Amino acid sequence: RRSGKWSAKGDGTTDTAERAENILRRLVSNYHMTNNSLLRPDVISYTGVMKAYVHHPNGGKKVLELLSEMNDEYRGGNAKARPDMKCIAVAMDACVKSGATSEAERLLNNMDDSKKNCLMFNTIISGYAQEGRVAEAEAVLQRMISLSEDGGWERCAPDTISYTLCLKAVSFL
């Protein structure tokens, strides 16, 4: 597919995801060879590759590896490689779509409550619904209710989609 524009976002195919990661690897390699700060990978670079892995069969595993790499970069002094909420949300989506909903929930659990939102919880509920894990889906819904009512985190309040996803999980029984 050729066009006048090139995009690192990709369409989620295996080829696209691997191409995106290869480009990231070249960026990292060039940075280490030259020490040119303009070539230092950042959260945007990594998140672009993660987006390409969202529909990849091993997307969950790959994004978790990329998150680990980002955290290593951050701890090594690259402040621009620190995973942000958008990055974590993309990683959660990739985990859910590759059947690793428990890993996605682990990512959510490791976040500060003040940064969580309804969409992130709905991603987890959706994964459990697809896997037919009703009890887990309902537990996530209950957690949303608790965080919004008892914890004062209005952004975590369940919406119609949250309840519909739980109903979807029950319909798989």
Short mmCIF file of N, CA and C in Angstrom, two decimals:
data_model
loop_
_atom_site.label_atom_id
_atom_site.label_comp_id
_atom_site.label_asym_id
_atom_site.label_seq_id
_atom_site.Cartn_x
_atom_site.Cartn_y
_atom_site.Cartn_z
N ARG A 1 0.86 -1.16 0.00
CA ARG A 1 0.00 0.00 0.00
C ARG A 1 0.91 1.22 0.00
N ARG A 2 0.83 1.97 -1.03
CA ARG A 2 1.68 3.16 -1.14
C ARG A 2 0.81 4.40 -1.18
N SER A 3 1.34 5.41 -0.54
CA SER A 3 0.67 6.70 -0.60
C SER A 3 1.73 7.76 -0.41
N GLY A 4 1.33 8.97 -0.52
CA GLY A 4 2.27 10.07 -0.36
C GLY A 4 2.66 10.30 1.09
N LYS A 5 1.91 9.69 2.02
CA LYS A 5 2.19 9.87 3.44
C LYS A 5 2.65 8.56 4.04
N TRP A 6 3.43 8.66 5.10
CA TRP A 6 3.85 7.50 5.84
C TRP A 6 3.39 7.68 7.28
N SER A 7 2.87 6.65 7.87
CA SER A 7 2.40 6.75 9.24
C SER A 7 2.91 5.58 10.05
N ALA A 8 3.38 5.85 11.27
CA ALA A 8 3.85 4.79 12.16
C ALA A 8 2.69 4.15 12.91
N LYS A 9 1.48 4.69 12.76
CA LYS A 9 0.36 4.15 13.50
C LYS A 9 0.01 2.74 13.07
N GLY A 10 0.03 2.49 11.79
CA GLY A 10 -0.22 1.14 11.30
C GLY A 10 -1.67 0.71 11.40
N ASP A 11 -1.92 -0.47 10.85
CA ASP A 11 -3.29 -0.99 10.84
C ASP A 11 -3.44 -2.21 11.73
N GLY A 12 -2.43 -2.54 12.52
CA GLY A 12 -2.55 -3.63 13.46
C GLY A 12 -2.17 -4.98 12.92
N THR A 13 -1.79 -5.09 11.68
CA THR A 13 -1.39 -6.38 11.14
C THR A 13 -0.03 -6.77 11.68
N THR A 14 0.27 -8.06 11.59
CA THR A 14 1.55 -8.57 12.06
C THR A 14 2.70 -7.84 11.38
N ASP A 15 2.61 -7.70 10.07
CA ASP A 15 3.68 -7.04 9.32
C ASP A 15 3.87 -5.60 9.77
N THR A 16 2.78 -4.90 9.96
CA THR A 16 2.85 -3.50 10.38
C THR A 16 3.47 -3.37 11.77
N ALA A 17 3.06 -4.23 12.69
CA ALA A 17 3.59 -4.17 14.05
C ALA A 17 5.09 -4.44 14.05
N GLU A 18 5.50 -5.44 13.32
CA GLU A 18 6.93 -5.77 13.27
C GLU A 18 7.72 -4.67 12.57
N ARG A 19 7.15 -4.08 11.54
CA ARG A 19 7.82 -2.95 10.88
C ARG A 19 7.98 -1.78 11.83
N ALA A 20 6.92 -1.49 12.58
CA ALA A 20 6.98 -0.38 13.55
C ALA A 20 8.05 -0.65 14.59
N GLU A 21 8.11 -1.89 15.08
CA GLU A 21 9.13 -2.19 16.08
C GLU A 21 10.54 -2.11 15.49
N ASN A 22 10.70 -2.54 14.25
CA ASN A 22 12.01 -2.43 13.60
C ASN A 22 12.46 -0.97 13.47
N ILE A 23 11.52 -0.10 13.18
CA ILE A 23 11.84 1.33 13.09
C ILE A 23 12.27 1.84 14.47
N LEU A 24 11.54 1.42 15.52
CA LEU A 24 11.92 1.82 16.87
C LEU A 24 13.33 1.31 17.20
N ARG A 25 13.61 0.07 16.83
CA ARG A 25 14.94 -0.50 17.10
C ARG A 25 16.04 0.30 16.39
N ARG A 26 15.77 0.75 15.17
CA ARG A 26 16.75 1.59 14.46
C ARG A 26 16.94 2.92 15.18
N LEU A 27 15.85 3.50 15.66
CA LEU A 27 15.92 4.74 16.41
C LEU A 27 16.80 4.56 17.66
N VAL A 28 16.52 3.51 18.42
CA VAL A 28 17.29 3.24 19.64
C VAL A 28 18.76 3.01 19.30
N SER A 29 19.01 2.23 18.28
CA SER A 29 20.39 1.95 17.86
C SER A 29 21.12 3.22 17.45
N ASN A 30 20.45 4.05 16.65
CA ASN A 30 21.06 5.31 16.22
C ASN A 30 21.34 6.23 17.40
N TYR A 31 20.43 6.25 18.36
CA TYR A 31 20.66 7.07 19.55
C TYR A 31 21.91 6.59 20.28
N HIS A 32 22.00 5.27 20.50
CA HIS A 32 23.15 4.73 21.25
C HIS A 32 24.46 4.91 20.49
N MET A 33 24.42 4.88 19.16
CA MET A 33 25.64 5.07 18.37
C MET A 33 26.09 6.52 18.37
N THR A 34 25.14 7.45 18.35
CA THR A 34 25.49 8.87 18.19
C THR A 34 25.37 9.69 19.47
N ASN A 35 24.56 9.18 20.41
CA ASN A 35 24.26 9.94 21.63
C ASN A 35 23.59 11.28 21.31
N ASN A 36 22.96 11.35 20.15
CA ASN A 36 22.23 12.54 19.73
C ASN A 36 20.89 12.57 20.45
N SER A 37 20.67 13.56 21.30
CA SER A 37 19.44 13.63 22.09
C SER A 37 18.18 13.73 21.23
N LEU A 38 18.31 14.18 19.99
CA LEU A 38 17.15 14.26 19.10
C LEU A 38 16.69 12.87 18.65
N LEU A 39 17.53 11.87 18.86
CA LEU A 39 17.20 10.51 18.46
C LEU A 39 16.81 9.63 19.65
N ARG A 40 16.70 10.22 20.83
CA ARG A 40 16.36 9.44 22.01
C ARG A 40 14.88 9.08 21.98
N PRO A 41 14.55 7.79 22.07
CA PRO A 41 13.13 7.40 22.02
C PRO A 41 12.36 7.97 23.21
N ASP A 42 11.10 8.30 22.97
CA ASP A 42 10.26 8.86 24.02
C ASP A 42 8.95 8.10 24.09
N VAL A 43 8.06 8.55 24.96
CA VAL A 43 6.78 7.88 25.15
C VAL A 43 5.98 7.83 23.85
N ILE A 44 6.10 8.85 23.02
CA ILE A 44 5.37 8.87 21.75
C ILE A 44 5.89 7.79 20.82
N SER A 45 7.20 7.63 20.77
CA SER A 45 7.80 6.59 19.92
C SER A 45 7.29 5.21 20.33
N TYR A 46 7.37 4.94 21.63
CA TYR A 46 6.96 3.63 22.13
C TYR A 46 5.46 3.41 21.97
N THR A 47 4.66 4.43 22.27
CA THR A 47 3.21 4.28 22.16
C THR A 47 2.79 4.01 20.72
N GLY A 48 3.48 4.63 19.76
CA GLY A 48 3.19 4.37 18.35
C GLY A 48 3.38 2.91 17.99
N VAL A 49 4.44 2.31 18.52
CA VAL A 49 4.69 0.89 18.26
C VAL A 49 3.63 0.05 18.98
N MET A 50 3.30 0.43 20.20
CA MET A 50 2.27 -0.31 20.94
C MET A 50 0.93 -0.31 20.19
N LYS A 51 0.58 0.82 19.60
CA LYS A 51 -0.67 0.90 18.84
C LYS A 51 -0.66 -0.10 17.69
N ALA A 52 0.50 -0.26 17.07
CA ALA A 52 0.59 -1.22 15.96
C ALA A 52 0.40 -2.65 16.46
N TYR A 53 0.68 -2.91 17.72
CA TYR A 53 0.54 -4.25 18.28
C TYR A 53 -0.84 -4.54 18.86
N VAL A 54 -1.75 -3.58 18.88
CA VAL A 54 -3.05 -3.79 19.50
C VAL A 54 -3.79 -5.00 18.93
N HIS A 55 -3.75 -5.20 17.63
CA HIS A 55 -4.49 -6.32 17.02
C HIS A 55 -3.58 -7.48 16.63
N HIS A 56 -2.35 -7.44 17.06
CA HIS A 56 -1.38 -8.50 16.79
C HIS A 56 -1.68 -9.69 17.70
N PRO A 57 -1.52 -10.92 17.20
CA PRO A 57 -1.81 -12.09 18.04
C PRO A 57 -1.01 -12.14 19.35
N ASN A 58 0.20 -11.64 19.34
CA ASN A 58 1.03 -11.60 20.54
C ASN A 58 1.16 -10.19 21.09
N GLY A 59 0.16 -9.36 20.79
CA GLY A 59 0.23 -7.95 21.15
C GLY A 59 0.40 -7.70 22.64
N GLY A 60 -0.31 -8.45 23.47
CA GLY A 60 -0.21 -8.26 24.91
C GLY A 60 1.21 -8.48 25.39
N LYS A 61 1.80 -9.56 24.96
CA LYS A 61 3.17 -9.88 25.36
C LYS A 61 4.14 -8.81 24.87
N LYS A 62 3.98 -8.39 23.63
CA LYS A 62 4.90 -7.40 23.06
C LYS A 62 4.79 -6.05 23.76
N VAL A 63 3.57 -5.60 24.05
CA VAL A 63 3.45 -4.29 24.71
C VAL A 63 3.99 -4.32 26.13
N LEU A 64 3.86 -5.47 26.79
CA LEU A 64 4.42 -5.58 28.14
C LEU A 64 5.95 -5.51 28.08
N GLU A 65 6.53 -6.11 27.05
CA GLU A 65 7.98 -6.00 26.86
C GLU A 65 8.39 -4.56 26.59
N LEU A 66 7.60 -3.88 25.76
CA LEU A 66 7.89 -2.48 25.46
C LEU A 66 7.75 -1.60 26.71
N LEU A 67 6.73 -1.87 27.52
CA LEU A 67 6.56 -1.11 28.77
C LEU A 67 7.75 -1.33 29.70
N SER A 68 8.23 -2.55 29.77
CA SER A 68 9.40 -2.85 30.59
C SER A 68 10.62 -2.09 30.09
N GLU A 69 10.78 -2.07 28.78
CA GLU A 69 11.88 -1.33 28.17
C GLU A 69 11.77 0.17 28.46
N MET A 70 10.56 0.69 28.38
CA MET A 70 10.34 2.10 28.68
C MET A 70 10.71 2.42 30.12
N ASN A 71 10.29 1.56 31.02
CA ASN A 71 10.60 1.78 32.44
C ASN A 71 12.10 1.72 32.68
N ASP A 72 12.78 0.82 32.00
CA ASP A 72 14.25 0.75 32.10
C ASP A 72 14.88 2.04 31.59
N GLU A 73 14.37 2.52 30.46
CA GLU A 73 14.88 3.79 29.89
C GLU A 73 14.65 4.94 30.87
N TYR A 74 13.46 4.97 31.45
CA TYR A 74 13.12 6.04 32.40
C TYR A 74 14.04 5.98 33.62
N ARG A 75 14.20 4.78 34.18
CA ARG A 75 15.08 4.62 35.35
C ARG A 75 16.53 4.93 34.99
N GLY A 76 16.88 4.76 33.71
CA GLY A 76 18.24 5.06 33.25
C GLY A 76 18.47 6.53 32.93
N GLY A 77 17.47 7.36 33.18
CA GLY A 77 17.64 8.79 33.00
C GLY A 77 16.89 9.42 31.84
N ASN A 78 16.15 8.62 31.08
CA ASN A 78 15.39 9.17 29.97
C ASN A 78 13.98 9.53 30.47
N ALA A 79 13.84 10.75 30.98
CA ALA A 79 12.57 11.20 31.54
C ALA A 79 11.44 11.19 30.52
N LYS A 80 11.78 11.33 29.23
CA LYS A 80 10.75 11.37 28.18
C LYS A 80 10.21 9.99 27.83
N ALA A 81 10.80 8.93 28.38
CA ALA A 81 10.33 7.57 28.11
C ALA A 81 9.36 7.07 29.18
N ARG A 82 9.04 7.91 30.15
CA ARG A 82 8.13 7.49 31.21
C ARG A 82 6.75 7.21 30.63
N PRO A 83 6.21 6.00 30.86
CA PRO A 83 4.88 5.69 30.34
C PRO A 83 3.83 6.64 30.92
N ASP A 84 2.97 7.17 30.04
CA ASP A 84 1.89 8.03 30.49
C ASP A 84 0.57 7.26 30.44
N MET A 85 -0.51 7.92 30.77
CA MET A 85 -1.81 7.24 30.84
C MET A 85 -2.27 6.73 29.47
N LYS A 86 -1.99 7.50 28.43
CA LYS A 86 -2.37 7.06 27.08
C LYS A 86 -1.61 5.79 26.71
N CYS A 87 -0.35 5.76 27.03
CA CYS A 87 0.48 4.59 26.76
C CYS A 87 -0.04 3.36 27.51
N ILE A 88 -0.37 3.54 28.79
CA ILE A 88 -0.89 2.44 29.60
C ILE A 88 -2.24 1.97 29.05
N ALA A 89 -3.08 2.90 28.62
CA ALA A 89 -4.38 2.52 28.05
C ALA A 89 -4.20 1.70 26.78
N VAL A 90 -3.26 2.08 25.93
CA VAL A 90 -2.99 1.32 24.70
C VAL A 90 -2.48 -0.07 25.07
N ALA A 91 -1.60 -0.15 26.06
CA ALA A 91 -1.07 -1.45 26.51
C ALA A 91 -2.19 -2.33 27.05
N MET A 92 -3.10 -1.74 27.82
CA MET A 92 -4.23 -2.50 28.35
C MET A 92 -5.09 -3.04 27.21
N ASP A 93 -5.34 -2.21 26.21
CA ASP A 93 -6.15 -2.62 25.06
C ASP A 93 -5.50 -3.79 24.33
N ALA A 94 -4.20 -3.72 24.12
CA ALA A 94 -3.48 -4.80 23.44
C ALA A 94 -3.54 -6.09 24.25
N CYS A 95 -3.38 -5.97 25.56
CA CYS A 95 -3.47 -7.16 26.42
C CYS A 95 -4.84 -7.81 26.32
N VAL A 96 -5.89 -6.99 26.44
CA VAL A 96 -7.25 -7.52 26.37
C VAL A 96 -7.50 -8.20 25.02
N LYS A 97 -7.09 -7.56 23.94
CA LYS A 97 -7.36 -8.10 22.61
C LYS A 97 -6.55 -9.35 22.30
N SER A 98 -5.51 -9.61 23.09
CA SER A 98 -4.75 -10.85 22.87
C SER A 98 -5.08 -11.90 23.94
N GLY A 99 -6.14 -11.64 24.71
CA GLY A 99 -6.59 -12.62 25.70
C GLY A 99 -5.85 -12.57 27.02
N ALA A 100 -5.14 -11.49 27.28
CA ALA A 100 -4.37 -11.35 28.53
C ALA A 100 -5.02 -10.29 29.42
N THR A 101 -6.32 -10.45 29.68
CA THR A 101 -7.06 -9.46 30.46
C THR A 101 -6.52 -9.33 31.87
N SER A 102 -6.08 -10.43 32.45
CA SER A 102 -5.51 -10.36 33.81
C SER A 102 -4.28 -9.45 33.84
N GLU A 103 -3.47 -9.50 32.78
CA GLU A 103 -2.30 -8.61 32.69
C GLU A 103 -2.74 -7.15 32.56
N ALA A 104 -3.79 -6.93 31.78
CA ALA A 104 -4.33 -5.57 31.63
C ALA A 104 -4.83 -5.06 32.98
N GLU A 105 -5.49 -5.93 33.73
CA GLU A 105 -5.99 -5.51 35.04
C GLU A 105 -4.82 -5.24 35.99
N ARG A 106 -3.75 -6.00 35.88
CA ARG A 106 -2.55 -5.76 36.69
C ARG A 106 -2.01 -4.35 36.42
N LEU A 107 -1.99 -3.97 35.13
CA LEU A 107 -1.54 -2.61 34.77
C LEU A 107 -2.44 -1.57 35.43
N LEU A 108 -3.74 -1.80 35.38
CA LEU A 108 -4.69 -0.88 36.00
C LEU A 108 -4.48 -0.81 37.51
N ASN A 109 -4.27 -1.96 38.13
CA ASN A 109 -4.09 -2.01 39.58
C ASN A 109 -2.82 -1.28 40.03
N ASN A 110 -1.82 -1.23 39.16
CA ASN A 110 -0.57 -0.57 39.51
C ASN A 110 -0.62 0.95 39.34
N MET A 111 -1.72 1.45 38.79
CA MET A 111 -1.87 2.89 38.59
C MET A 111 -2.43 3.54 39.84
N ASP A 112 -2.10 4.80 40.01
CA ASP A 112 -2.70 5.60 41.08
C ASP A 112 -4.18 5.78 40.76
N ASP A 113 -5.04 5.63 41.76
CA ASP A 113 -6.49 5.74 41.54
C ASP A 113 -6.89 7.06 40.88
N SER A 114 -6.16 8.11 41.17
CA SER A 114 -6.52 9.43 40.63
C SER A 114 -6.33 9.50 39.12
N LYS A 115 -5.60 8.55 38.54
CA LYS A 115 -5.35 8.57 37.10
C LYS A 115 -6.25 7.61 36.33
N LYS A 116 -6.97 6.80 37.03
CA LYS A 116 -7.85 5.81 36.39
C LYS A 116 -9.11 6.50 35.88
N ASN A 117 -9.73 5.88 34.85
CA ASN A 117 -10.99 6.42 34.35
C ASN A 117 -11.90 5.29 33.89
N CYS A 118 -13.12 5.64 33.58
CA CYS A 118 -14.14 4.68 33.20
C CYS A 118 -13.72 3.85 31.97
N LEU A 119 -13.12 4.49 31.00
CA LEU A 119 -12.71 3.78 29.78
C LEU A 119 -11.72 2.66 30.09
N MET A 120 -10.79 2.91 30.98
CA MET A 120 -9.82 1.88 31.36
C MET A 120 -10.51 0.68 32.00
N PHE A 121 -11.44 0.96 32.91
CA PHE A 121 -12.18 -0.11 33.55
C PHE A 121 -13.04 -0.86 32.52
N ASN A 122 -13.66 -0.12 31.62
CA ASN A 122 -14.49 -0.77 30.59
C ASN A 122 -13.66 -1.69 29.70
N THR A 123 -12.42 -1.32 29.45
CA THR A 123 -11.53 -2.17 28.67
C THR A 123 -11.36 -3.52 29.37
N ILE A 124 -11.16 -3.48 30.68
CA ILE A 124 -10.98 -4.70 31.46
C ILE A 124 -12.27 -5.52 31.48
N ILE A 125 -13.39 -4.86 31.73
CA ILE A 125 -14.68 -5.56 31.74
C ILE A 125 -14.93 -6.22 30.38
N SER A 126 -14.61 -5.51 29.31
CA SER A 126 -14.79 -6.05 27.96
C SER A 126 -13.98 -7.34 27.78
N GLY A 127 -12.74 -7.31 28.25
CA GLY A 127 -11.89 -8.50 28.14
C GLY A 127 -12.46 -9.68 28.91
N TYR A 128 -12.88 -9.43 30.13
CA TYR A 128 -13.46 -10.51 30.92
C TYR A 128 -14.76 -11.01 30.29
N ALA A 129 -15.54 -10.11 29.71
CA ALA A 129 -16.78 -10.51 29.03
C ALA A 129 -16.47 -11.42 27.86
N GLN A 130 -15.45 -11.05 27.06
CA GLN A 130 -15.06 -11.87 25.91
C GLN A 130 -14.56 -13.25 26.35
N GLU A 131 -13.94 -13.30 27.52
CA GLU A 131 -13.41 -14.56 28.03
C GLU A 131 -14.45 -15.35 28.82
N GLY A 132 -15.67 -14.77 28.97
CA GLY A 132 -16.73 -15.44 29.72
C GLY A 132 -16.48 -15.48 31.22
N ARG A 133 -15.70 -14.56 31.73
CA ARG A 133 -15.34 -14.52 33.15
C ARG A 133 -16.23 -13.52 33.88
N VAL A 134 -17.45 -13.98 34.16
CA VAL A 134 -18.49 -13.13 34.71
C VAL A 134 -18.11 -12.56 36.07
N ALA A 135 -17.62 -13.40 36.97
CA ALA A 135 -17.30 -12.94 38.33
C ALA A 135 -16.25 -11.83 38.29
N GLU A 136 -15.26 -11.98 37.43
CA GLU A 136 -14.21 -10.96 37.32
C GLU A 136 -14.77 -9.66 36.75
N ALA A 137 -15.64 -9.78 35.74
CA ALA A 137 -16.25 -8.58 35.15
C ALA A 137 -17.08 -7.84 36.19
N GLU A 138 -17.87 -8.58 36.96
CA GLU A 138 -18.70 -7.96 37.99
C GLU A 138 -17.84 -7.35 39.10
N ALA A 139 -16.72 -7.98 39.42
CA ALA A 139 -15.83 -7.44 40.45
C ALA A 139 -15.24 -6.10 40.00
N VAL A 140 -14.91 -6.00 38.73
CA VAL A 140 -14.37 -4.74 38.21
C VAL A 140 -15.46 -3.66 38.26
N LEU A 141 -16.68 -4.02 37.88
CA LEU A 141 -17.80 -3.07 37.96
C LEU A 141 -18.00 -2.59 39.40
N GLN A 142 -17.94 -3.51 40.34
CA GLN A 142 -18.11 -3.15 41.76
C GLN A 142 -16.99 -2.23 42.22
N ARG A 143 -15.79 -2.49 41.73
CA ARG A 143 -14.65 -1.64 42.09
C ARG A 143 -14.86 -0.21 41.56
N MET A 144 -15.42 -0.11 40.36
CA MET A 144 -15.72 1.21 39.79
C MET A 144 -16.70 1.96 40.69
N ILE A 145 -17.73 1.23 41.12
CA ILE A 145 -18.74 1.84 41.98
C ILE A 145 -18.10 2.31 43.28
N SER A 146 -17.29 1.46 43.87
CA SER A 146 -16.64 1.81 45.14
C SER A 146 -15.72 3.02 44.99
N LEU A 147 -14.92 3.02 43.94
CA LEU A 147 -14.00 4.15 43.73
C LEU A 147 -14.75 5.46 43.52
N SER A 148 -15.86 5.39 42.79
CA SER A 148 -16.59 6.62 42.51
C SER A 148 -17.41 7.09 43.70
N GLU A 149 -18.02 6.17 44.44
CA GLU A 149 -18.88 6.56 45.56
C GLU A 149 -18.10 6.74 46.85
N ASP A 150 -17.24 5.79 47.18
CA ASP A 150 -16.52 5.84 48.45
C ASP A 150 -15.20 6.62 48.35
N GLY A 151 -14.56 6.54 47.18
CA GLY A 151 -13.26 7.18 47.02
C GLY A 151 -13.32 8.56 46.43
N GLY A 152 -14.49 8.95 45.93
CA GLY A 152 -14.63 10.27 45.35
C GLY A 152 -14.01 10.43 43.96
N TRP A 153 -13.73 9.34 43.30
CA TRP A 153 -13.13 9.39 41.97
C TRP A 153 -14.23 9.29 40.92
N GLU A 154 -14.86 10.40 40.62
CA GLU A 154 -15.99 10.46 39.69
C GLU A 154 -15.63 9.91 38.31
N ARG A 155 -14.38 10.08 37.89
CA ARG A 155 -13.95 9.60 36.57
C ARG A 155 -14.03 8.09 36.45
N CYS A 156 -14.13 7.41 37.59
CA CYS A 156 -14.20 5.94 37.59
C CYS A 156 -15.63 5.43 37.64
N ALA A 157 -16.61 6.33 37.71
CA ALA A 157 -18.01 5.91 37.81
C ALA A 157 -18.41 5.10 36.59
N PRO A 158 -19.10 3.97 36.80
CA PRO A 158 -19.55 3.18 35.65
C PRO A 158 -20.59 3.92 34.84
N ASP A 159 -20.59 3.63 33.54
CA ASP A 159 -21.58 4.21 32.65
C ASP A 159 -22.41 3.08 32.04
N THR A 160 -23.26 3.41 31.11
CA THR A 160 -24.11 2.40 30.47
C THR A 160 -23.27 1.30 29.84
N ILE A 161 -22.16 1.67 29.25
CA ILE A 161 -21.28 0.68 28.61
C ILE A 161 -20.76 -0.31 29.64
N SER A 162 -20.40 0.17 30.81
CA SER A 162 -19.89 -0.72 31.88
C SER A 162 -20.91 -1.80 32.19
N TYR A 163 -22.16 -1.39 32.38
CA TYR A 163 -23.21 -2.36 32.71
C TYR A 163 -23.52 -3.27 31.53
N THR A 164 -23.53 -2.72 30.34
CA THR A 164 -23.81 -3.52 29.14
C THR A 164 -22.74 -4.59 28.95
N LEU A 165 -21.49 -4.24 29.20
CA LEU A 165 -20.41 -5.22 29.08
C LEU A 165 -20.56 -6.35 30.10
N CYS A 166 -21.00 -6.02 31.31
CA CYS A 166 -21.26 -7.06 32.30
C CYS A 166 -22.41 -7.96 31.86
N LEU A 167 -23.43 -7.35 31.28
CA LEU A 167 -24.54 -8.16 30.74
C LEU A 167 -24.05 -9.08 29.63
N LYS A 168 -23.14 -8.58 28.83
CA LYS A 168 -22.55 -9.39 27.76
C LYS A 168 -21.82 -10.60 28.36
N ALA A 169 -21.10 -10.38 29.44
CA ALA A 169 -20.38 -11.47 30.10
C ALA A 169 -21.37 -12.52 30.59
N VAL A 170 -22.47 -12.09 31.20
CA VAL A 170 -23.48 -13.02 31.70
C VAL A 170 -24.11 -13.80 30.55
N SER A 171 -24.29 -13.15 29.40
CA SER A 171 -24.94 -13.84 28.27
C SER A 171 -24.09 -14.97 27.71
N PHE A 172 -22.79 -15.01 28.06
CA PHE A 172 -21.92 -16.09 27.60
C PHE A 172 -22.05 -17.34 28.45
N LEU A 173 -22.77 -17.25 29.58
CA LEU A 173 -22.92 -18.42 30.46
C LEU A 173 -23.72 -19.52 29.83
#
